[in-house]
């Protein structure tokens, strides 16, 4: 229906106004928000204000060197916030650095805390460069000029009125009595009573029909009157109607049973107690009258209400509200009750699951057996068209992705082609050579893993004093060590490192050693008698090599490293004076079975490093397994902290090994595949075609010799890996 048109003359002499067009306001909402954002940004100190201030105060000849310092601040801010952020974020960070360092000569604890709270972990070299550049700029001004710039920004902020600041509140308190009456809209004729009982009585009388009297007003029931007298005498106060109804229902159920008078007398005495002897006598004398009146009377509204209430209570709960009785059920009733409880539990689980997901299903709010039966029949009908021997695929279940696992094979297995059963083929760029004697397949090396956005190299100069002494002569950690650095150097988490050979796992072990030393570094002194570090190497030759390496690295810190093997025995005093032991699995297994020294050696071990953990699958695996199990049992029994670090080559079942070492896969599990090799590795496969074993061995030797000769002439090296196998170039 169209609204009538009104002329301008009628509008001018009436209160009819044009309807507001809210669509225009909605369209302008984004514009208003952008303007508000610009106003808020302009109130604070911005990079444009700093540049404008410098251009106004300095001459053009001085601005050339100042611009270089400003660029240094911007570069430092870019390194702190990250290369991926835009120009606005970098300029905001640069303004924050300028405001932080404009009155400081060096970086103190307060400035470091402020920058870390704003940007998180940051390279100290960038903060130092920003501080030096800011000092060079502020040296051209007096302190009054810089203070004026800061105060000007603060005055602009102070002029802004926050929303809700000018609202006036009244704290006057008024005590209301529940017998007082409040006027409605200022009219004294209409009032609201604060008396709750009065409100209930008036409300109940309005909605009650004249034919049906309320339960509280009907007193012509013999059972109701007697029960009311009993409760009033027992409780010494007016009994509530609900309590009278519950007791009447319970008594009626007992009187209507097939029990004899003597049995009923004992049960009534247990229910009502000594105070109810008079009531018991009256109930037994008028038992038949009470039951017949309940069954036959239809005009007594009180009895009708009691009958409905009894049916409701007995239908919802098989047990009476008063007393404890035995309920006898048939076998069929028991089965129905079990089915009912089972369905209730199932519905409760669905409601819980829906509540966790933030959704509440309307169908789960009530239990309807008919609805459930219909759903079950529909599910059975749908199951007719489903094949019996179908392949079950976990397409909807997303596998857990661990943050530090770089496994290209596992990623390929998650693809749709692999799940669908597609065949695997060799990568592109392979070379094949096929002749009568053998077939040769050359697989090129894989491309390195691209650098992630969160990966940042760790420089040695950014470490503390202990880290710089241990890594003296090194400029920075490599890529794998930088990824592992935060967990290895700053936490006590158990770790499993799976990386290719030559990736730098020994330096990762050094990071955990330095973390343990830092925990016992107090007031410039290392408490050497409070900890022991154990490095378990698979062979004696490797143990001697690791002893020399760690001795050289830890010598500036005064840490003593000794070899404990079958060839190198240590006395009790030597073991007590040693902070780091390099041993073999068999030797450490023997040592941990029996205590050495006054204090058991295993009781003060704080770090256990297991090199070549993949030996668990070989003959010496049970020894390593017993060492780990004994260590974990000691941690649980003594409630002491023993950190376990596992170093290994690439493992196919790294999750199982991490679970065995009690490693949290989301924090301490690091897996690096062949893409992280420092030197890329290509593979060449030679397959001899001869079926005769003797001829096969001769052809293999000939092919191997020709390949080795070709590599030696080209200036490459080769390693004979194992008997009856090819070489590695």
mmCIF file of C-alpha atoms in Angstrom, residues 176-538:
data_model
loop_
_atom_site.group_PDB
_atom_site.id
_atom_site.type_symbol
_atom_site.label_atom_id
_atom_site.label_comp_id
_atom_site.label_asym_id
_atom_site.label_seq_id
_atom_site.Cartn_x
_atom_site.Cartn_y
_atom_site.Cartn_z
ATOM 1 C CA UNK A 176 12.321 -0.135 48.583
ATOM 2 C CA UNK A 177 10.021 -2.057 50.874
ATOM 3 C CA UNK A 178 8.267 -5.037 49.341
ATOM 4 C CA UNK A 179 4.958 -3.747 50.746
ATOM 5 C CA UNK A 180 5.287 -0.418 48.878
ATOM 6 C CA UNK A 181 3.465 0.183 45.626
ATOM 7 C CA UNK A 182 5.028 1.822 42.600
ATOM 8 C CA UNK A 183 2.998 4.048 40.213
ATOM 9 C CA UNK A 184 2.946 3.091 36.542
ATOM 10 C CA UNK A 185 4.097 5.965 34.272
ATOM 11 C CA UNK A 186 3.449 8.468 37.050
ATOM 12 C CA UNK A 187 -0.265 7.639 37.346
ATOM 13 C CA UNK A 188 -1.267 6.990 40.993
ATOM 14 C CA UNK A 189 -4.355 5.010 39.938
ATOM 15 C CA UNK A 190 -2.246 2.242 38.391
ATOM 16 C CA UNK A 191 0.298 0.700 40.737
ATOM 17 C CA UNK A 192 2.560 -2.359 40.919
ATOM 18 C CA UNK A 193 2.871 -4.242 44.176
ATOM 19 C CA UNK A 194 6.275 -5.564 45.236
ATOM 20 C CA UNK A 195 4.709 -8.296 47.390
ATOM 21 C CA UNK A 196 5.466 -11.532 45.540
ATOM 22 C CA UNK A 197 2.825 -13.644 47.302
ATOM 23 C CA UNK A 198 0.147 -11.067 46.599
ATOM 24 C CA UNK A 199 1.183 -10.995 42.947
ATOM 25 C CA UNK A 200 0.962 -14.790 42.688
ATOM 26 C CA UNK A 201 -2.512 -14.906 44.277
ATOM 27 C CA UNK A 202 -3.873 -12.177 42.006
ATOM 28 C CA UNK A 203 -2.303 -13.778 38.924
ATOM 29 C CA UNK A 204 -3.660 -17.221 39.810
ATOM 30 C CA UNK A 205 -7.167 -15.923 40.460
ATOM 31 C CA UNK A 206 -7.257 -14.147 37.097
ATOM 32 C CA UNK A 207 -6.400 -17.288 35.146
ATOM 33 C CA UNK A 208 -8.528 -19.786 37.154
ATOM 34 C CA UNK A 209 -11.953 -20.791 35.892
ATOM 35 C CA UNK A 210 -15.001 -20.412 38.157
ATOM 36 C CA UNK A 211 -15.878 -24.098 37.756
ATOM 37 C CA UNK A 212 -12.426 -25.377 38.773
ATOM 38 C CA UNK A 213 -11.334 -24.221 42.222
ATOM 39 C CA UNK A 214 -7.611 -23.937 42.982
ATOM 40 C CA UNK A 215 -5.988 -26.639 44.985
ATOM 41 C CA UNK A 216 -5.201 -24.311 47.896
ATOM 42 C CA UNK A 217 -8.850 -23.397 48.367
ATOM 43 C CA UNK A 218 -10.289 -26.937 48.391
ATOM 44 C CA UNK A 219 -10.347 -28.643 51.786
ATOM 45 C CA UNK A 220 -13.010 -31.336 51.359
ATOM 46 C CA UNK A 221 -10.578 -34.235 50.790
ATOM 47 C CA UNK A 222 -10.130 -36.508 53.797
ATOM 48 C CA UNK A 223 -6.606 -37.589 52.833
ATOM 49 C CA UNK A 224 -5.516 -34.032 52.050
ATOM 50 C CA UNK A 225 -6.828 -32.682 55.383
ATOM 51 C CA UNK A 226 -5.220 -35.416 57.454
ATOM 52 C CA UNK A 227 -1.865 -35.064 55.719
ATOM 53 C CA UNK A 228 -1.983 -31.285 56.119
ATOM 54 C CA UNK A 229 -2.669 -31.631 59.878
ATOM 55 C CA UNK A 230 0.198 -34.120 60.214
ATOM 56 C CA UNK A 231 2.722 -31.887 58.424
ATOM 57 C CA UNK A 232 1.642 -28.771 60.319
ATOM 58 C CA UNK A 233 2.015 -30.567 63.637
ATOM 59 C CA UNK A 234 5.359 -32.103 62.697
ATOM 60 C CA UNK A 235 6.996 -29.034 61.084
ATOM 61 C CA UNK A 236 5.379 -26.486 63.458
ATOM 62 C CA UNK A 237 4.565 -24.268 60.479
ATOM 63 C CA UNK A 238 2.280 -24.064 57.484
ATOM 64 C CA UNK A 239 3.139 -26.838 55.052
ATOM 65 C CA UNK A 240 3.597 -26.083 51.370
ATOM 66 C CA UNK A 241 1.056 -27.392 48.885
ATOM 67 C CA UNK A 242 3.693 -29.208 46.837
ATOM 68 C CA UNK A 243 4.924 -31.126 49.897
ATOM 69 C CA UNK A 244 1.339 -32.121 50.806
ATOM 70 C CA UNK A 245 0.710 -33.357 47.264
ATOM 71 C CA UNK A 246 3.904 -35.443 47.186
ATOM 72 C CA UNK A 247 3.105 -37.124 50.507
ATOM 73 C CA UNK A 248 -0.526 -37.752 49.475
ATOM 74 C CA UNK A 249 0.622 -39.438 46.253
ATOM 75 C CA UNK A 250 3.046 -41.646 48.150
ATOM 76 C CA UNK A 251 0.419 -42.635 50.744
ATOM 77 C CA UNK A 252 -2.177 -43.346 48.054
ATOM 78 C CA UNK A 253 0.275 -45.603 46.199
ATOM 79 C CA UNK A 254 0.867 -47.551 49.423
ATOM 80 C CA UNK A 255 -2.851 -47.789 50.302
ATOM 81 C CA UNK A 256 -3.746 -48.956 46.770
ATOM 82 C CA UNK A 257 -1.210 -51.803 46.866
ATOM 83 C CA UNK A 258 -2.129 -55.462 47.493
ATOM 84 C CA UNK A 259 -0.251 -55.623 50.794
ATOM 85 C CA UNK A 260 -1.959 -56.665 53.981
ATOM 86 C CA UNK A 261 -2.761 -54.305 56.834
ATOM 87 C CA UNK A 262 0.123 -55.531 59.015
ATOM 88 C CA UNK A 263 2.700 -55.110 56.246
ATOM 89 C CA UNK A 264 1.280 -51.725 55.369
ATOM 90 C CA UNK A 265 1.335 -50.665 59.036
ATOM 91 C CA UNK A 266 5.102 -51.345 59.280
ATOM 92 C CA UNK A 267 5.867 -49.447 56.091
ATOM 93 C CA UNK A 268 3.720 -46.493 57.152
ATOM 94 C CA UNK A 269 5.502 -46.377 60.500
ATOM 95 C CA UNK A 270 8.912 -46.332 58.751
ATOM 96 C CA UNK A 271 7.667 -43.533 56.518
ATOM 97 C CA UNK A 272 5.837 -41.285 58.999
ATOM 98 C CA UNK A 273 7.654 -42.089 62.224
ATOM 99 C CA UNK A 274 6.268 -42.062 65.821
ATOM 100 C CA UNK A 275 4.499 -38.735 65.267
ATOM 101 C CA UNK A 276 2.279 -40.280 62.623
ATOM 102 C CA UNK A 277 0.652 -43.035 64.731
ATOM 103 C CA UNK A 278 -2.667 -41.220 64.774
ATOM 104 C CA UNK A 279 -2.514 -40.654 60.996
ATOM 105 C CA UNK A 280 -1.624 -44.319 60.409
ATOM 106 C CA UNK A 281 -4.631 -45.450 62.426
ATOM 107 C CA UNK A 282 -7.020 -43.227 60.458
ATOM 108 C CA UNK A 283 -5.514 -44.274 57.107
ATOM 109 C CA UNK A 284 -5.849 -47.987 57.836
ATOM 110 C CA UNK A 285 -9.431 -47.601 59.108
ATOM 111 C CA UNK A 286 -10.516 -45.623 56.007
ATOM 112 C CA UNK A 287 -8.248 -47.386 53.496
ATOM 113 C CA UNK A 288 -11.034 -48.704 51.254
ATOM 114 C CA UNK A 289 -12.920 -45.404 51.313
ATOM 115 C CA UNK A 290 -9.849 -43.387 50.317
ATOM 116 C CA UNK A 291 -8.949 -45.675 47.426
ATOM 117 C CA UNK A 292 -12.509 -45.873 46.101
ATOM 118 C CA UNK A 293 -12.931 -42.107 46.296
ATOM 119 C CA UNK A 294 -9.733 -41.566 44.340
ATOM 120 C CA UNK A 295 -10.819 -44.004 41.647
ATOM 121 C CA UNK A 296 -14.480 -43.103 41.295
ATOM 122 C CA UNK A 297 -14.711 -39.432 42.148
ATOM 123 C CA UNK A 298 -14.654 -37.028 39.165
ATOM 124 C CA UNK A 299 -16.192 -33.908 40.737
ATOM 125 C CA UNK A 300 -13.647 -33.499 43.489
ATOM 126 C CA UNK A 301 -11.125 -31.145 41.948
ATOM 127 C CA UNK A 302 -8.574 -31.770 44.685
ATOM 128 C CA UNK A 303 -8.712 -35.518 44.060
ATOM 129 C CA UNK A 304 -8.426 -34.947 40.323
ATOM 130 C CA UNK A 305 -5.332 -32.791 40.846
ATOM 131 C CA UNK A 306 -3.836 -35.427 43.152
ATOM 132 C CA UNK A 307 -4.522 -38.194 40.632
ATOM 133 C CA UNK A 308 -2.819 -36.259 37.845
ATOM 134 C CA UNK A 309 0.110 -35.472 40.081
ATOM 135 C CA UNK A 310 0.408 -39.123 41.178
ATOM 136 C CA UNK A 311 0.374 -40.312 37.590
ATOM 137 C CA UNK A 312 3.011 -37.737 36.677
ATOM 138 C CA UNK A 313 5.305 -38.622 39.566
ATOM 139 C CA UNK A 314 4.904 -42.376 39.166
ATOM 140 C CA UNK A 315 5.418 -42.084 35.427
ATOM 141 C CA UNK A 316 8.636 -40.092 35.725
ATOM 142 C CA UNK A 317 10.155 -41.868 38.713
ATOM 143 C CA UNK A 318 9.551 -45.473 39.699
ATOM 144 C CA UNK A 319 10.662 -44.802 43.288
ATOM 145 C CA UNK A 320 8.432 -42.938 45.778
ATOM 146 C CA UNK A 321 9.598 -39.579 47.114
ATOM 147 C CA UNK A 322 9.295 -40.760 50.709
ATOM 148 C CA UNK A 323 10.896 -43.905 52.099
ATOM 149 C CA UNK A 324 12.928 -46.552 50.393
ATOM 150 C CA UNK A 325 11.055 -49.428 48.778
ATOM 151 C CA UNK A 326 11.913 -52.295 46.474
ATOM 152 C CA UNK A 327 10.513 -52.002 42.952
ATOM 153 C CA UNK A 328 9.853 -55.270 41.161
ATOM 154 C CA UNK A 329 10.120 -55.213 37.368
ATOM 155 C CA UNK A 330 9.653 -57.866 34.748
ATOM 156 C CA UNK A 331 12.395 -58.900 32.358
ATOM 157 C CA UNK A 332 10.781 -56.983 29.513
ATOM 158 C CA UNK A 333 10.546 -53.822 31.624
ATOM 159 C CA UNK A 334 14.231 -54.100 32.523
ATOM 160 C CA UNK A 335 15.182 -54.373 28.849
ATOM 161 C CA UNK A 336 13.073 -51.334 28.014
ATOM 162 C CA UNK A 337 14.681 -49.316 30.817
ATOM 163 C CA UNK A 338 18.163 -50.295 29.616
ATOM 164 C CA UNK A 339 17.296 -49.209 26.092
ATOM 165 C CA UNK A 340 15.874 -45.964 27.452
ATOM 166 C CA UNK A 341 19.032 -45.178 29.457
ATOM 167 C CA UNK A 342 21.241 -46.072 26.481
ATOM 168 C CA UNK A 343 19.360 -43.664 24.234
ATOM 169 C CA UNK A 344 19.521 -40.951 26.892
ATOM 170 C CA UNK A 345 23.333 -41.301 27.123
ATOM 171 C CA UNK A 346 23.618 -41.166 23.353
ATOM 172 C CA UNK A 347 21.542 -37.990 23.216
ATOM 173 C CA UNK A 348 23.616 -36.449 26.022
ATOM 174 C CA UNK A 349 26.805 -37.128 24.062
ATOM 175 C CA UNK A 350 25.323 -35.498 20.968
ATOM 176 C CA UNK A 351 24.254 -32.453 22.980
ATOM 177 C CA UNK A 352 27.741 -32.155 24.462
ATOM 178 C CA UNK A 353 29.331 -32.394 21.037
ATOM 179 C CA UNK A 354 26.912 -29.848 19.598
ATOM 180 C CA UNK A 355 27.586 -27.521 22.540
ATOM 181 C CA UNK A 356 31.345 -27.699 21.954
ATOM 182 C CA UNK A 357 30.873 -26.836 18.269
ATOM 183 C CA UNK A 358 28.731 -23.859 19.213
ATOM 184 C CA UNK A 359 25.583 -25.331 17.670
ATOM 185 C CA UNK A 360 22.522 -26.606 19.472
ATOM 186 C CA UNK A 361 20.323 -29.022 17.583
ATOM 187 C CA UNK A 362 16.630 -28.626 18.208
ATOM 188 C CA UNK A 363 15.994 -32.342 17.748
ATOM 189 C CA UNK A 364 18.241 -33.228 20.677
ATOM 190 C CA UNK A 365 16.425 -31.114 23.242
ATOM 191 C CA UNK A 366 13.839 -33.800 23.938
ATOM 192 C CA UNK A 367 13.782 -37.566 23.785
ATOM 193 C CA UNK A 368 11.254 -38.962 21.313
ATOM 194 C CA UNK A 369 11.408 -42.770 20.795
ATOM 195 C CA UNK A 370 9.138 -42.617 17.752
ATOM 196 C CA UNK A 371 11.379 -40.087 16.050
ATOM 197 C CA UNK A 372 14.428 -42.215 16.781
ATOM 198 C CA UNK A 373 12.721 -45.284 15.398
ATOM 199 C CA UNK A 374 11.834 -43.443 12.178
ATOM 200 C CA UNK A 375 15.435 -42.255 11.803
ATOM 201 C CA UNK A 376 16.727 -45.775 12.361
ATOM 202 C CA UNK A 377 14.381 -47.210 9.724
ATOM 203 C CA UNK A 378 15.458 -44.523 7.262
ATOM 204 C CA UNK A 379 19.129 -45.325 7.912
ATOM 205 C CA UNK A 380 18.471 -49.021 7.241
ATOM 206 C CA UNK A 381 16.704 -48.165 3.981
ATOM 207 C CA UNK A 382 19.643 -46.020 2.864
ATOM 208 C CA UNK A 383 22.078 -48.804 3.750
ATOM 209 C CA UNK A 384 20.485 -51.072 1.130
ATOM 210 C CA UNK A 385 22.084 -49.128 -1.723
ATOM 211 C CA UNK A 386 25.578 -49.071 -0.150
ATOM 212 C CA UNK A 387 27.936 -51.875 -1.273
ATOM 213 C CA UNK A 388 28.920 -54.290 1.470
ATOM 214 C CA UNK A 389 32.632 -54.557 0.622
ATOM 215 C CA UNK A 390 33.332 -50.888 0.101
ATOM 216 C CA UNK A 391 36.742 -49.354 0.753
ATOM 217 C CA UNK A 392 36.647 -47.070 3.751
ATOM 218 C CA UNK A 393 38.701 -43.971 3.246
ATOM 219 C CA UNK A 394 39.447 -41.320 5.794
ATOM 220 C CA UNK A 395 38.817 -38.495 3.370
ATOM 221 C CA UNK A 396 37.134 -36.221 5.901
ATOM 222 C CA UNK A 397 39.651 -36.841 8.669
ATOM 223 C CA UNK A 398 42.471 -34.368 8.343
ATOM 224 C CA UNK A 399 45.774 -35.712 9.553
ATOM 225 C CA UNK A 400 47.664 -33.777 12.162
ATOM 226 C CA UNK A 401 50.314 -31.464 10.747
ATOM 227 C CA UNK A 402 53.250 -30.972 13.066
ATOM 228 C CA UNK A 403 54.961 -27.573 12.868
ATOM 229 C CA UNK A 404 58.577 -28.760 12.550
ATOM 230 C CA UNK A 405 58.170 -31.832 10.325
ATOM 231 C CA UNK A 406 59.389 -31.308 6.750
ATOM 232 C CA UNK A 407 58.547 -34.640 5.128
ATOM 233 C CA UNK A 408 57.873 -34.400 1.395
ATOM 234 C CA UNK A 409 56.897 -38.073 1.184
ATOM 235 C CA UNK A 410 54.224 -37.687 3.881
ATOM 236 C CA UNK A 411 52.900 -34.590 2.112
ATOM 237 C CA UNK A 412 52.697 -36.510 -1.163
ATOM 238 C CA UNK A 413 50.760 -39.297 0.566
ATOM 239 C CA UNK A 414 48.104 -36.766 1.604
ATOM 240 C CA UNK A 415 47.369 -35.747 -1.979
ATOM 241 C CA UNK A 416 44.189 -36.842 -3.688
ATOM 242 C CA UNK A 417 46.092 -38.712 -6.434
ATOM 243 C CA UNK A 418 47.903 -40.928 -3.936
ATOM 244 C CA UNK A 419 44.720 -41.638 -1.965
ATOM 245 C CA UNK A 420 42.929 -42.529 -5.204
ATOM 246 C CA UNK A 421 45.558 -45.203 -5.900
ATOM 247 C CA UNK A 422 47.619 -43.503 -8.614
ATOM 248 C CA UNK A 423 50.990 -45.042 -9.468
ATOM 249 C CA UNK A 424 54.218 -43.346 -8.383
ATOM 250 C CA UNK A 425 56.660 -42.310 -11.121
ATOM 251 C CA UNK A 426 60.253 -41.062 -11.101
ATOM 252 C CA UNK A 427 60.839 -37.295 -11.042
ATOM 253 C CA UNK A 428 61.578 -35.230 -14.095
ATOM 254 C CA UNK A 429 65.119 -34.918 -15.428
ATOM 255 C CA UNK A 430 66.164 -38.546 -14.944
ATOM 256 C CA UNK A 431 68.677 -40.165 -17.300
ATOM 257 C CA UNK A 432 68.443 -43.791 -18.457
ATOM 258 C CA UNK A 433 71.086 -45.945 -20.106
ATOM 259 C CA UNK A 434 70.216 -49.468 -21.181
ATOM 260 C CA UNK A 435 72.578 -52.032 -22.700
ATOM 261 C CA UNK A 436 72.977 -55.798 -22.705
ATOM 262 C CA UNK A 437 74.936 -55.944 -19.458
ATOM 263 C CA UNK A 438 73.156 -53.476 -17.171
ATOM 264 C CA UNK A 439 70.600 -50.706 -16.911
ATOM 265 C CA UNK A 440 71.580 -47.369 -15.354
ATOM 266 C CA UNK A 441 69.139 -44.801 -13.924
ATOM 267 C CA UNK A 442 70.437 -41.411 -12.725
ATOM 268 C CA UNK A 443 68.126 -39.420 -10.452
ATOM 269 C CA UNK A 444 69.141 -35.763 -10.020
ATOM 270 C CA UNK A 445 69.342 -34.159 -6.601
ATOM 271 C CA UNK A 446 66.168 -32.629 -5.206
ATOM 272 C CA UNK A 447 65.685 -28.890 -5.040
ATOM 273 C CA UNK A 448 66.296 -27.347 -1.603
ATOM 274 C CA UNK A 449 63.357 -26.419 0.597
ATOM 275 C CA UNK A 450 62.384 -22.747 0.064
ATOM 276 C CA UNK A 451 63.021 -20.480 3.024
ATOM 277 C CA UNK A 452 59.892 -19.876 5.112
ATOM 278 C CA UNK A 453 58.641 -16.486 6.229
ATOM 279 C CA UNK A 454 59.282 -17.224 9.915
ATOM 280 C CA UNK A 455 62.811 -18.556 9.423
ATOM 281 C CA UNK A 456 65.464 -16.148 10.639
ATOM 282 C CA UNK A 457 69.182 -16.997 10.908
ATOM 283 C CA UNK A 458 70.674 -16.922 14.396
ATOM 284 C CA UNK A 459 73.927 -14.991 14.618
ATOM 285 C CA UNK A 460 76.501 -15.853 17.267
ATOM 286 C CA UNK A 461 76.905 -12.200 18.251
ATOM 287 C CA UNK A 462 73.251 -12.139 19.318
ATOM 288 C CA UNK A 463 73.778 -14.931 21.887
ATOM 289 C CA UNK A 464 74.700 -14.430 25.509
ATOM 290 C CA UNK A 465 78.250 -14.649 26.843
ATOM 291 C CA UNK A 466 78.199 -18.434 27.338
ATOM 292 C CA UNK A 467 76.954 -19.053 23.799
ATOM 293 C CA UNK A 468 79.549 -16.741 22.261
ATOM 294 C CA UNK A 469 82.390 -18.464 24.118
ATOM 295 C CA UNK A 470 81.255 -21.937 23.060
ATOM 296 C CA UNK A 471 80.756 -21.004 19.388
ATOM 297 C CA UNK A 472 83.848 -18.854 19.102
ATOM 298 C CA UNK A 473 85.058 -18.660 15.510
ATOM 299 C CA UNK A 474 81.588 -19.186 13.998
ATOM 300 C CA UNK A 475 79.591 -16.389 12.396
ATOM 301 C CA UNK A 476 76.101 -17.856 12.535
ATOM 302 C CA UNK A 477 74.182 -21.115 12.837
ATOM 303 C CA UNK A 478 73.060 -22.931 9.714
ATOM 304 C CA UNK A 479 69.458 -23.231 8.617
ATOM 305 C CA UNK A 480 68.550 -26.396 10.550
ATOM 306 C CA UNK A 481 70.274 -25.179 13.715
ATOM 307 C CA UNK A 482 68.455 -21.837 13.495
ATOM 308 C CA UNK A 483 65.074 -23.611 13.269
ATOM 309 C CA UNK A 484 65.888 -25.782 16.300
ATOM 310 C CA UNK A 485 67.556 -22.963 18.276
ATOM 311 C CA UNK A 486 64.545 -21.668 20.239
ATOM 312 C CA UNK A 487 63.528 -25.110 21.547
ATOM 313 C CA UNK A 488 67.060 -26.403 22.155
ATOM 314 C CA UNK A 489 68.558 -23.290 23.775
ATOM 315 C CA UNK A 490 65.630 -21.837 25.732
ATOM 316 C CA UNK A 491 63.453 -24.792 26.862
ATOM 317 C CA UNK A 492 63.720 -28.087 28.767
ATOM 318 C CA UNK A 493 61.655 -30.074 26.253
ATOM 319 C CA UNK A 494 62.736 -33.553 25.174
ATOM 320 C CA UNK A 495 63.773 -33.467 21.520
ATOM 321 C CA UNK A 496 64.178 -35.807 18.549
ATOM 322 C CA UNK A 497 66.251 -34.454 15.661
ATOM 323 C CA UNK A 498 66.031 -36.375 12.371
ATOM 324 C CA UNK A 499 68.268 -34.789 9.745
ATOM 325 C CA UNK A 500 70.551 -35.961 6.909
ATOM 326 C CA UNK A 501 74.214 -36.680 7.487
ATOM 327 C CA UNK A 502 76.337 -33.524 7.726
ATOM 328 C CA UNK A 503 73.399 -31.275 8.597
ATOM 329 C CA UNK A 504 74.958 -30.094 11.897
ATOM 330 C CA UNK A 505 73.304 -32.271 14.529
ATOM 331 C CA UNK A 506 76.411 -32.079 16.767
ATOM 332 C CA UNK A 507 75.983 -28.316 17.174
ATOM 333 C CA UNK A 508 72.339 -28.912 18.123
ATOM 334 C CA UNK A 509 73.612 -31.167 20.903
ATOM 335 C CA UNK A 510 75.961 -28.323 21.897
ATOM 336 C CA UNK A 511 72.970 -25.963 22.180
ATOM 337 C CA UNK A 512 71.278 -28.290 24.664
ATOM 338 C CA UNK A 513 74.557 -28.621 26.615
ATOM 339 C CA UNK A 514 74.856 -24.837 26.845
ATOM 340 C CA UNK A 515 71.241 -24.566 28.009
ATOM 341 C CA UNK A 516 71.971 -26.993 30.838
ATOM 342 C CA UNK A 517 75.115 -25.034 31.799
ATOM 343 C CA UNK A 518 73.136 -21.773 31.815
ATOM 344 C CA UNK A 519 70.650 -23.231 34.269
ATOM 345 C CA UNK A 520 73.478 -23.758 36.789
ATOM 346 C CA UNK A 521 75.146 -20.379 36.129
ATOM 347 C CA UNK A 522 74.616 -18.178 39.195
ATOM 348 C CA UNK A 523 76.315 -14.860 39.936
ATOM 349 C CA UNK A 524 79.023 -15.444 37.357
ATOM 350 C CA UNK A 525 79.908 -18.936 38.655
ATOM 351 C CA UNK A 526 78.982 -22.317 37.134
ATOM 352 C CA UNK A 527 77.872 -24.795 39.827
ATOM 353 C CA UNK A 528 79.782 -27.763 38.381
ATOM 354 C CA UNK A 529 78.895 -30.250 41.103
ATOM 355 C CA UNK A 530 75.147 -29.951 40.503
ATOM 356 C CA UNK A 531 74.851 -31.601 37.093
ATOM 357 C CA UNK A 532 76.226 -34.246 34.761
ATOM 358 C CA UNK A 533 75.798 -34.480 30.983
ATOM 359 C CA UNK A 534 76.022 -37.845 29.212
ATOM 360 C CA UNK A 535 76.639 -38.234 25.480
ATOM 361 C CA UNK A 536 76.019 -41.786 24.231
ATOM 362 C CA UNK A 537 77.891 -42.475 20.976
ATOM 363 C CA UNK A 538 77.402 -45.724 19.052
#
